[in-house]
């Protein structure tokens, strides 16, 4: 399943690159035409970063998954469905921003992008919820907090994209673009969880070391008194 997922994500990123076409221009107007299609470059970088982080998180997840059942297969297919669909709202958004940066079409386009991106986060929420209910699918190296942190991160993404789309629709598309650029950074920074937690084994070893040190000091004092 991991190899199939890698292939789908690679194709999705390739489709994004195909949207970058040479612009139409008159004589001696190529430079201006290239500048005019800046939303194409921004859309490519943002969606490439998002899919790239999804790929990274997918690999991080499957290092902790021991086996796969039908429910996890279905949740993974939902993730691939939304990942492959991301090229469509990216193209719509790029075209709308080139025509009128603050127009109704641009506002509609940011709402569409937010909808698809939030759906991708919802598929992650499905994956982590399924893992929390079927912990036998996880390996022994999976941290106790792993699926809980995953659900929180997915829920934060749903809320973040929904908020970005709403603000872009109500106020200005630039607000949504800022949110769309920041959320992949958030997912990259938290790919190992929301915060590092010391493994239980490490805590046990630390307590044992403290106890041994205390015992050594006590015996030293006894010998010194004698």
mmCIF file of C-alpha atoms in Angstrom, residues 26-215:
data_model
loop_
_atom_site.group_PDB
_atom_site.id
_atom_site.type_symbol
_atom_site.label_atom_id
_atom_site.label_comp_id
_atom_site.label_asym_id
_atom_site.label_seq_id
_atom_site.Cartn_x
_atom_site.Cartn_y
_atom_site.Cartn_z
ATOM 1 C CA UNK A 26 3.227 40.006 -27.631
ATOM 2 C CA UNK A 27 6.607 41.053 -29.016
ATOM 3 C CA UNK A 28 9.048 42.083 -26.279
ATOM 4 C CA UNK A 29 6.427 41.375 -23.589
ATOM 5 C CA UNK A 30 7.641 38.007 -22.298
ATOM 6 C CA UNK A 31 9.033 39.387 -19.042
ATOM 7 C CA UNK A 32 5.770 41.152 -18.167
ATOM 8 C CA UNK A 33 3.789 38.043 -19.119
ATOM 9 C CA UNK A 34 5.933 35.888 -16.842
ATOM 10 C CA UNK A 35 5.405 38.308 -13.968
ATOM 11 C CA UNK A 36 1.670 38.407 -14.604
ATOM 12 C CA UNK A 37 1.301 34.700 -13.962
ATOM 13 C CA UNK A 38 2.872 34.869 -10.478
ATOM 14 C CA UNK A 39 -0.202 33.083 -9.007
ATOM 15 C CA UNK A 40 0.798 29.998 -11.013
ATOM 16 C CA UNK A 41 4.199 29.899 -9.292
ATOM 17 C CA UNK A 42 2.697 30.562 -5.871
ATOM 18 C CA UNK A 43 0.049 27.874 -6.356
ATOM 19 C CA UNK A 44 2.680 25.370 -7.472
ATOM 20 C CA UNK A 45 4.976 26.044 -4.507
ATOM 21 C CA UNK A 46 2.143 25.962 -1.964
ATOM 22 C CA UNK A 47 0.546 22.759 -3.263
ATOM 23 C CA UNK A 48 3.929 21.105 -3.844
ATOM 24 C CA UNK A 49 4.825 21.855 -0.235
ATOM 25 C CA UNK A 50 1.490 20.534 0.996
ATOM 26 C CA UNK A 51 1.724 17.262 -0.944
ATOM 27 C CA UNK A 52 5.390 16.915 0.007
ATOM 28 C CA UNK A 53 4.548 17.225 3.694
ATOM 29 C CA UNK A 54 1.671 14.760 3.241
ATOM 30 C CA UNK A 55 4.170 12.300 1.735
ATOM 31 C CA UNK A 56 6.567 12.862 4.657
ATOM 32 C CA UNK A 57 3.820 12.359 7.242
ATOM 33 C CA UNK A 58 2.584 9.292 5.386
ATOM 34 C CA UNK A 59 6.009 7.681 5.664
ATOM 35 C CA UNK A 60 6.262 8.659 9.321
ATOM 36 C CA UNK A 61 2.890 7.006 9.944
ATOM 37 C CA UNK A 62 3.742 3.756 8.201
ATOM 38 C CA UNK A 63 6.935 3.299 10.191
ATOM 39 C CA UNK A 64 4.564 2.829 13.132
ATOM 40 C CA UNK A 65 1.940 0.667 11.398
ATOM 41 C CA UNK A 66 2.451 -3.081 11.658
ATOM 42 C CA UNK A 67 -0.408 -4.292 9.455
ATOM 43 C CA UNK A 68 -3.334 -2.874 7.487
ATOM 44 C CA UNK A 69 -7.015 -3.798 7.642
ATOM 45 C CA UNK A 70 -9.896 -2.871 5.358
ATOM 46 C CA UNK A 71 -10.813 0.230 7.344
ATOM 47 C CA UNK A 72 -7.290 1.615 7.130
ATOM 48 C CA UNK A 73 -7.221 0.854 3.403
ATOM 49 C CA UNK A 74 -10.423 2.878 2.966
ATOM 50 C CA UNK A 75 -9.065 5.822 4.983
ATOM 51 C CA UNK A 76 -5.830 5.768 2.972
ATOM 52 C CA UNK A 77 -7.784 5.782 -0.294
ATOM 53 C CA UNK A 78 -9.655 8.869 0.923
ATOM 54 C CA UNK A 79 -6.288 10.539 1.545
ATOM 55 C CA UNK A 80 -5.102 9.665 -1.964
ATOM 56 C CA UNK A 81 -8.399 10.858 -3.457
ATOM 57 C CA UNK A 82 -8.028 14.321 -1.938
ATOM 58 C CA UNK A 83 -4.302 14.477 -2.686
ATOM 59 C CA UNK A 84 -4.850 13.738 -6.373
ATOM 60 C CA UNK A 85 -7.679 16.300 -6.504
ATOM 61 C CA UNK A 86 -5.521 19.156 -5.173
ATOM 62 C CA UNK A 87 -4.249 20.043 -8.657
ATOM 63 C CA UNK A 88 -7.756 21.154 -9.689
ATOM 64 C CA UNK A 89 -8.340 23.903 -7.089
ATOM 65 C CA UNK A 90 -4.702 24.969 -7.520
ATOM 66 C CA UNK A 91 -5.284 25.604 -11.243
ATOM 67 C CA UNK A 92 -8.632 27.323 -10.596
ATOM 68 C CA UNK A 93 -7.098 29.578 -7.953
ATOM 69 C CA UNK A 94 -4.107 30.523 -10.111
ATOM 70 C CA UNK A 95 -6.311 31.480 -13.051
ATOM 71 C CA UNK A 96 -8.773 33.461 -10.921
ATOM 72 C CA UNK A 97 -6.007 35.452 -9.226
ATOM 73 C CA UNK A 98 -4.482 36.380 -12.574
ATOM 74 C CA UNK A 99 -7.803 37.736 -13.824
ATOM 75 C CA UNK A 100 -8.786 39.761 -10.737
ATOM 76 C CA UNK A 101 -6.944 39.441 -7.453
ATOM 77 C CA UNK A 102 -9.816 40.762 -5.334
ATOM 78 C CA UNK A 103 -12.803 39.735 -7.453
ATOM 79 C CA UNK A 104 -15.615 37.321 -6.668
ATOM 80 C CA UNK A 105 -13.982 34.564 -8.702
ATOM 81 C CA UNK A 106 -10.790 34.822 -6.635
ATOM 82 C CA UNK A 107 -12.822 34.591 -3.427
ATOM 83 C CA UNK A 108 -14.664 31.559 -4.756
ATOM 84 C CA UNK A 109 -11.356 29.964 -5.774
ATOM 85 C CA UNK A 110 -9.797 30.315 -2.303
ATOM 86 C CA UNK A 111 -12.933 28.789 -0.786
ATOM 87 C CA UNK A 112 -12.657 25.841 -3.210
ATOM 88 C CA UNK A 113 -8.989 25.319 -2.371
ATOM 89 C CA UNK A 114 -9.759 25.476 1.347
ATOM 90 C CA UNK A 115 -12.534 22.892 0.909
ATOM 91 C CA UNK A 116 -10.293 20.335 -0.825
ATOM 92 C CA UNK A 117 -7.375 20.934 1.559
ATOM 93 C CA UNK A 118 -9.679 20.576 4.584
ATOM 94 C CA UNK A 119 -11.032 17.340 3.098
ATOM 95 C CA UNK A 120 -7.452 16.057 2.937
ATOM 96 C CA UNK A 121 -7.033 16.875 6.634
ATOM 97 C CA UNK A 122 -10.323 15.087 7.333
ATOM 98 C CA UNK A 123 -8.943 11.942 5.683
ATOM 99 C CA UNK A 124 -5.966 12.119 8.083
ATOM 100 C CA UNK A 125 -8.404 12.457 10.963
ATOM 101 C CA UNK A 126 -10.092 9.272 9.722
ATOM 102 C CA UNK A 127 -6.727 7.460 9.606
ATOM 103 C CA UNK A 128 -5.693 8.468 13.125
ATOM 104 C CA UNK A 129 -9.140 7.774 14.566
ATOM 105 C CA UNK A 130 -9.073 4.288 13.050
ATOM 106 C CA UNK A 131 -5.611 3.667 14.499
ATOM 107 C CA UNK A 132 -6.745 4.805 17.941
ATOM 108 C CA UNK A 133 -9.613 2.287 17.830
ATOM 109 C CA UNK A 134 -7.460 -0.545 16.433
ATOM 110 C CA UNK A 135 -4.165 -0.231 18.263
ATOM 111 C CA UNK A 136 -3.238 -3.766 17.300
ATOM 112 C CA UNK A 137 -2.403 -2.351 13.853
ATOM 113 C CA UNK A 138 0.495 -0.365 15.353
ATOM 114 C CA UNK A 139 4.007 -1.574 16.033
ATOM 115 C CA UNK A 140 5.553 -1.636 19.487
ATOM 116 C CA UNK A 141 7.611 1.481 18.667
ATOM 117 C CA UNK A 142 4.486 3.624 18.198
ATOM 118 C CA UNK A 143 4.334 6.215 20.956
ATOM 119 C CA UNK A 144 1.270 6.112 23.252
ATOM 120 C CA UNK A 145 0.434 9.693 22.286
ATOM 121 C CA UNK A 146 0.987 9.209 18.532
ATOM 122 C CA UNK A 147 -2.604 8.782 17.335
ATOM 123 C CA UNK A 148 -3.880 11.412 19.780
ATOM 124 C CA UNK A 149 -1.418 13.982 18.489
ATOM 125 C CA UNK A 150 -2.306 12.962 14.941
ATOM 126 C CA UNK A 151 -6.004 13.605 15.537
ATOM 127 C CA UNK A 152 -5.236 17.017 17.047
ATOM 128 C CA UNK A 153 -3.030 17.983 14.100
ATOM 129 C CA UNK A 154 -5.669 16.860 11.595
ATOM 130 C CA UNK A 155 -8.409 18.756 13.421
ATOM 131 C CA UNK A 156 -6.194 21.856 13.498
ATOM 132 C CA UNK A 157 -5.768 21.576 9.726
ATOM 133 C CA UNK A 158 -9.509 21.297 9.132
ATOM 134 C CA UNK A 159 -10.124 24.356 11.294
ATOM 135 C CA UNK A 160 -7.197 26.266 9.764
ATOM 136 C CA UNK A 161 -8.206 25.725 6.141
ATOM 137 C CA UNK A 162 -11.868 26.410 6.910
ATOM 138 C CA UNK A 163 -10.917 29.648 8.662
ATOM 139 C CA UNK A 164 -8.547 30.663 5.857
ATOM 140 C CA UNK A 165 -11.189 30.029 3.201
ATOM 141 C CA UNK A 166 -13.811 31.973 5.162
ATOM 142 C CA UNK A 167 -11.487 34.952 5.739
ATOM 143 C CA UNK A 168 -10.425 34.926 2.095
ATOM 144 C CA UNK A 169 -14.065 34.964 1.006
ATOM 145 C CA UNK A 170 -15.237 37.619 3.460
ATOM 146 C CA UNK A 171 -12.247 39.980 3.553
ATOM 147 C CA UNK A 172 -9.446 39.444 1.046
ATOM 148 C CA UNK A 173 -7.996 36.432 -0.837
ATOM 149 C CA UNK A 174 -4.508 37.390 0.352
ATOM 150 C CA UNK A 175 -5.467 36.361 3.891
ATOM 151 C CA UNK A 176 -6.341 32.881 2.656
ATOM 152 C CA UNK A 177 -3.096 32.640 0.681
ATOM 153 C CA UNK A 178 -1.138 33.380 3.839
ATOM 154 C CA UNK A 179 -2.951 30.615 5.718
ATOM 155 C CA UNK A 180 -2.453 28.173 2.834
ATOM 156 C CA UNK A 181 1.293 28.877 2.868
ATOM 157 C CA UNK A 182 1.680 28.524 6.650
ATOM 158 C CA UNK A 183 -0.226 25.296 7.265
ATOM 159 C CA UNK A 184 2.214 23.001 5.381
ATOM 160 C CA UNK A 185 4.993 24.524 7.523
ATOM 161 C CA UNK A 186 2.991 23.604 10.628
ATOM 162 C CA UNK A 187 2.599 20.015 9.445
ATOM 163 C CA UNK A 188 6.300 19.735 8.636
ATOM 164 C CA UNK A 189 7.318 21.085 12.043
ATOM 165 C CA UNK A 190 4.980 18.671 13.863
ATOM 166 C CA UNK A 191 5.566 15.563 11.735
ATOM 167 C CA UNK A 192 6.854 13.710 14.835
ATOM 168 C CA UNK A 193 4.026 14.970 17.069
ATOM 169 C CA UNK A 194 2.929 18.207 18.677
ATOM 170 C CA UNK A 195 5.630 18.077 21.343
ATOM 171 C CA UNK A 196 8.391 15.636 22.259
ATOM 172 C CA UNK A 197 7.552 13.331 25.124
ATOM 173 C CA UNK A 198 10.198 11.363 26.982
ATOM 174 C CA UNK A 199 9.652 7.636 26.438
ATOM 175 C CA UNK A 200 8.633 5.660 29.537
ATOM 176 C CA UNK A 201 11.837 3.602 29.315
ATOM 177 C CA UNK A 202 13.927 6.759 29.482
ATOM 178 C CA UNK A 203 12.020 7.955 32.555
ATOM 179 C CA UNK A 204 12.596 4.593 34.260
ATOM 180 C CA UNK A 205 16.310 4.677 33.499
ATOM 181 C CA UNK A 206 16.555 8.244 34.795
ATOM 182 C CA UNK A 207 14.818 7.321 38.075
ATOM 183 C CA UNK A 208 17.062 4.302 38.478
ATOM 184 C CA UNK A 209 20.145 6.481 37.954
ATOM 185 C CA UNK A 210 18.903 8.988 40.565
ATOM 186 C CA UNK A 211 18.246 6.166 43.058
ATOM 187 C CA UNK A 212 21.692 4.670 42.479
ATOM 188 C CA UNK A 213 23.316 8.067 42.939
ATOM 189 C CA UNK A 214 21.406 8.665 46.186
ATOM 190 C CA UNK A 215 22.405 5.247 47.494
#
